[in-house]
XYZ file of C-alpha atoms in Angstrom:
323
model
C -22.208 121.728 126.781
C -22.517 118.490 125.329
C -21.914 117.013 121.967
C -24.533 116.341 120.239
C -22.563 102.477 111.726
C -20.382 101.409 110.256
C -22.243 99.032 107.793
C -20.654 95.493 108.001
C -19.029 95.919 104.512
C -18.348 99.397 104.126
C -14.621 100.277 105.092
C -15.309 103.878 104.622
C -18.606 104.654 106.331
C -18.817 107.440 109.135
C -21.883 108.825 110.839
C -21.928 112.037 112.604
C -25.562 113.008 112.815
C -25.859 116.689 112.380
C -28.153 118.788 110.217
C -28.061 121.731 107.500
C -27.059 125.186 108.644
C -29.940 127.443 108.715
C -30.043 130.463 106.712
C -29.669 132.923 109.330
C -26.688 131.092 110.992
C -23.699 133.353 111.288
C -21.969 130.711 109.469
C -23.828 131.281 106.432
C -21.910 134.103 104.730
C -21.203 134.727 101.012
C -17.539 133.719 102.034
C -18.702 130.158 103.031
C -21.492 129.292 100.651
C -19.456 127.450 98.353
C -18.112 125.204 101.038
C -21.450 124.694 102.626
C -23.075 124.047 99.208
C -20.365 121.426 98.447
C -20.825 119.723 101.662
C -24.741 119.530 101.148
C -24.192 118.369 97.578
C -21.620 115.756 98.269
C -23.879 114.337 100.967
C -26.433 112.844 98.384
C -23.620 111.788 96.194
C -21.907 110.074 99.035
C -24.936 108.120 100.026
C -25.347 106.754 96.384
C -21.717 105.904 96.251
C -21.899 103.850 99.409
C -24.763 102.081 97.981
C -22.930 101.098 94.699
C -19.840 100.285 96.495
C -21.970 97.850 98.571
C -23.247 96.107 95.487
C -19.825 96.038 93.895
C -18.442 94.349 97.101
C -21.318 91.644 96.814
C -20.592 91.164 93.192
C -17.095 90.556 93.962
C -17.852 87.995 96.739
C -20.437 86.290 94.373
C -17.254 85.714 92.144
C -15.744 83.859 95.028
C -18.672 81.511 95.422
C -20.765 83.165 98.020
C -24.310 83.769 97.386
C -25.665 85.235 100.687
C -24.310 88.705 101.772
C -24.605 90.643 104.963
C -27.270 93.323 105.028
C -26.073 96.808 104.205
C -27.394 99.477 106.506
C -28.106 102.985 104.734
C -26.040 105.949 105.304
C -28.113 109.303 106.501
C -27.357 111.973 104.005
C -27.810 114.443 107.083
C -24.549 113.087 108.613
C -22.634 114.668 105.759
C -24.091 117.991 105.687
C -23.005 121.286 106.681
C -23.524 121.409 110.319
C -25.519 123.460 112.912
C -24.625 123.753 116.723
C -25.291 120.678 118.862
C -28.181 121.119 121.359
C -27.597 120.401 124.931
C -30.067 118.278 126.960
C -32.000 119.484 128.724
C -32.676 121.796 125.980
C -34.774 124.042 128.380
C -36.279 124.408 131.910
C -39.769 123.020 130.543
C -38.110 120.182 128.900
C -35.920 119.505 131.962
C -39.357 119.430 134.057
C -40.986 117.114 131.789
C -38.396 114.593 130.779
C -35.164 115.431 132.657
C -32.241 113.893 130.527
C -34.818 111.582 128.919
C -32.892 108.782 130.553
C -36.215 107.012 131.709
C -38.603 108.126 129.423
C -41.934 109.243 130.239
C -44.760 107.135 128.757
C -45.801 109.748 126.307
C -42.290 110.014 124.827
C -41.174 106.305 125.041
C -39.877 105.056 121.723
C -41.930 102.675 119.717
C -39.722 99.561 119.322
C -38.212 99.143 115.816
C -38.831 95.461 114.445
C -35.706 94.416 112.685
C -35.937 91.640 110.530
C -33.210 88.953 110.998
C -30.484 89.126 108.615
C -30.070 85.843 106.597
C -26.159 86.413 106.554
C -26.417 85.724 110.369
C -27.865 82.338 110.150
C -24.902 81.147 107.981
C -22.518 78.853 109.673
C -19.705 80.307 111.732
C -17.093 78.918 109.347
C -18.797 80.357 106.257
C -18.919 83.909 107.976
C -15.518 83.468 108.637
C -14.423 82.457 105.133
C -16.706 85.555 103.800
C -15.044 87.986 106.210
C -11.548 86.626 104.844
C -12.676 87.146 101.417
C -13.941 90.853 102.052
C -11.014 92.256 104.193
C -8.287 89.628 104.046
C -7.268 86.983 106.404
C -6.593 87.662 110.057
C -8.580 89.310 112.960
C -10.485 92.519 112.421
C -9.142 95.509 114.207
C -10.274 99.144 114.043
C -8.232 100.561 116.907
C -4.605 102.015 116.706
C -2.813 99.200 118.223
C -1.759 96.234 115.845
C -1.649 92.780 117.308
C -0.269 89.576 115.943
C -2.727 88.111 113.720
C -4.354 91.149 112.818
C -5.596 91.837 109.218
C -3.173 93.951 107.261
C -4.200 97.707 107.146
C -3.054 100.981 105.640
C -2.578 103.751 108.220
C -3.330 107.413 107.006
C -2.581 109.960 109.583
C -4.809 113.047 109.220
C -3.760 116.648 109.295
C -4.921 116.846 113.212
C -3.023 113.661 114.179
C -6.131 111.402 114.050
C -5.518 108.094 112.170
C -7.742 106.358 109.663
C -7.116 102.521 108.930
C -7.986 100.856 105.618
C -7.886 97.142 104.953
C -5.520 96.105 102.468
C -6.435 92.698 100.969
C -9.807 91.342 99.948
C -12.901 92.303 97.767
C -13.685 95.513 99.707
C -10.096 97.401 99.316
C -9.720 95.993 95.998
C -13.162 97.483 94.863
C -12.386 100.894 96.772
C -9.034 101.203 94.855
C -10.460 100.449 91.455
C -13.223 103.002 92.316
C -11.583 105.542 94.163
C -8.166 105.585 92.832
C -6.553 107.633 95.229
C -7.951 106.076 98.422
C -5.645 108.168 100.952
C -6.969 111.382 99.113
C -10.469 110.080 99.471
C -10.154 109.306 103.050
C -8.478 112.918 103.613
C -11.276 114.732 101.904
C -14.045 112.672 103.538
C -12.291 113.606 107.149
C -12.141 117.060 106.233
C -15.846 117.195 105.437
C -16.957 114.869 108.591
C -14.923 114.223 111.755
C -12.096 116.751 111.030
C -14.732 119.511 110.962
C -16.598 118.230 114.019
C -13.418 117.909 115.811
C -11.826 121.360 114.995
C -14.912 123.364 115.572
C -15.898 121.587 118.808
C -12.384 121.714 120.219
C -11.999 125.481 119.166
C -15.474 126.576 120.704
C -14.635 124.639 123.823
C -11.446 126.965 124.036
C -13.387 130.206 123.230
C -12.737 132.787 126.300
C -16.347 133.500 126.215
C -17.460 130.043 126.253
C -15.052 128.977 128.779
C -15.935 131.626 131.289
C -19.544 130.643 130.705
C -18.859 127.140 131.224
C -16.971 127.906 134.637
C -19.735 129.845 135.705
C -22.293 126.848 135.054
C -19.986 124.576 137.022
C -19.994 126.836 139.898
C -23.724 127.009 139.700
C -24.315 123.201 139.665
C -21.798 122.825 142.575
C -23.914 125.370 144.567
C -26.905 123.332 143.934
C -25.327 120.209 145.232
C -23.866 118.707 141.983
C -19.993 119.338 142.520
C -17.656 117.551 140.250
C -20.060 117.886 137.076
C -18.377 119.921 134.648
C -20.332 119.342 131.439
C -23.532 117.926 129.881
C -21.515 114.319 129.723
C -21.010 114.231 133.479
C -24.448 115.441 134.224
C -25.849 112.467 131.974
C -23.738 110.096 133.779
C -24.460 111.173 137.225
C -28.349 111.035 136.336
C -27.625 107.701 134.856
C -26.265 106.740 138.367
C -29.603 107.084 139.984
C -30.926 103.972 138.234
C -28.185 101.934 138.942
C -29.042 98.739 141.076
C -32.854 99.796 140.889
C -35.138 97.023 140.566
C -37.248 98.071 137.565
C -40.223 96.026 139.162
C -40.332 98.304 142.058
C -42.430 101.331 141.027
C -41.456 103.499 144.142
C -37.732 102.858 143.564
C -37.986 103.961 139.846
C -40.058 106.892 140.654
C -37.421 107.965 143.145
C -34.821 107.523 140.636
C -36.476 109.454 138.115
C -37.417 112.279 140.595
C -33.731 112.567 141.309
C -33.037 112.802 137.523
C -35.717 115.452 137.207
C -34.461 117.303 139.948
C -30.868 117.237 138.648
C -32.002 118.275 135.186
C -33.833 121.174 136.419
C -30.957 122.592 138.329
C -28.958 122.090 134.995
C -31.437 124.010 132.993
C -31.704 126.756 135.638
C -27.964 127.258 135.907
C -27.822 127.127 132.186
C -30.486 129.996 131.838
C -28.564 131.964 134.504
C -25.191 131.799 133.018
C -26.323 131.485 129.395
C -23.626 128.885 128.800
C -25.400 127.377 125.903
C -25.911 130.553 124.009
C -21.927 131.318 124.454
C -21.111 128.092 123.453
C -23.648 127.795 120.394
C -22.263 131.392 119.322
C -18.511 130.085 119.637
C -19.369 127.095 117.629
C -20.930 129.250 114.897
C -17.992 131.494 114.600
C -15.474 128.606 114.396
C -17.486 126.887 111.758
C -17.388 129.794 109.795
C -13.772 129.809 110.179
C -13.440 126.252 109.389
C -15.378 126.503 106.162
C -13.383 129.348 105.055
C -10.166 127.777 105.535
C -11.105 124.527 104.079
C -13.087 125.537 101.191
C -10.712 123.951 98.690
C -10.990 120.616 100.378
C -14.668 120.727 100.672
C -15.094 121.475 97.047
C -12.687 118.831 96.135
C -14.567 116.411 98.411
C -17.888 117.048 96.305
C -15.746 116.547 92.883
C -13.956 113.436 94.144
C -17.273 111.843 95.206
C -18.928 112.663 91.982
C -16.132 111.294 89.911
C -16.038 108.104 92.156
C -19.698 107.700 91.788
C -19.672 107.805 88.150
C -16.879 105.042 87.813
C -18.554 102.713 90.465
C -21.673 103.062 88.184
C -20.016 102.073 85.255
C -18.064 99.132 86.824
C -21.441 97.790 88.205
C -23.056 98.184 84.659
C -20.138 96.198 83.199
């Protein structure tokens, strides 16, 4: 039903947030073993590559006279491993009754607030930070969207096989370092896309169009409508509707908050019951596994090349850092 940071100075970072394929997954077949192994092996290599690239960016910027650099957030290697079907929320009826959509967390599951130390770079004067950004990615305004406006930084635009576009800045320490380390930046972007967003988009879209999954989803929509939730077509719609119960609710008003949470729980229970009745999650996950197997087989060459390219780039980056 549902679908399950860019570091300040990493032009190529991308995070997806999935986990390795289980051994008994339908996608785990001999025909797909090499593709899956390459994805998993490349994940650790890519994390190390990003770390070395960040240090090379800092080294380049130090050569321009800067002594304080932005903090680099680590990349989760699980973001680049072979995938398993995304889990829907609520995951089951018991989960729905206890936590709803986890919008208003129950006390026993409330997350512990993480204390983040201030980044010394943020304390730099605004003009220094502007100069740093210019030295890192060239003059002009940053732009991560498709539309280019006057005054934006110069970028290369790479169109992926599915039509999506990837953007890479052309001037400054970051792209200069990337070109020196990666060589063929366009090829690197294409291979990384095939192993991450390209995989996710292709598998998700194909699974959603699967006839069995589509029929189960239609049955779930009808069930939800019958339970008093017309217009809810998927988990994203459901979560948005649940969030609406908290709009304009005074958090200091315990009764109002409790009423909103009761509405969230009631909807989540209907969601889970309709999912059990129609077996929509099972249908979607089965379709997802089939499409993943197809993608791994079809893109085996690219996924193996992604591992090899990452390994060669890491070696070059380490040599440059040591020089």
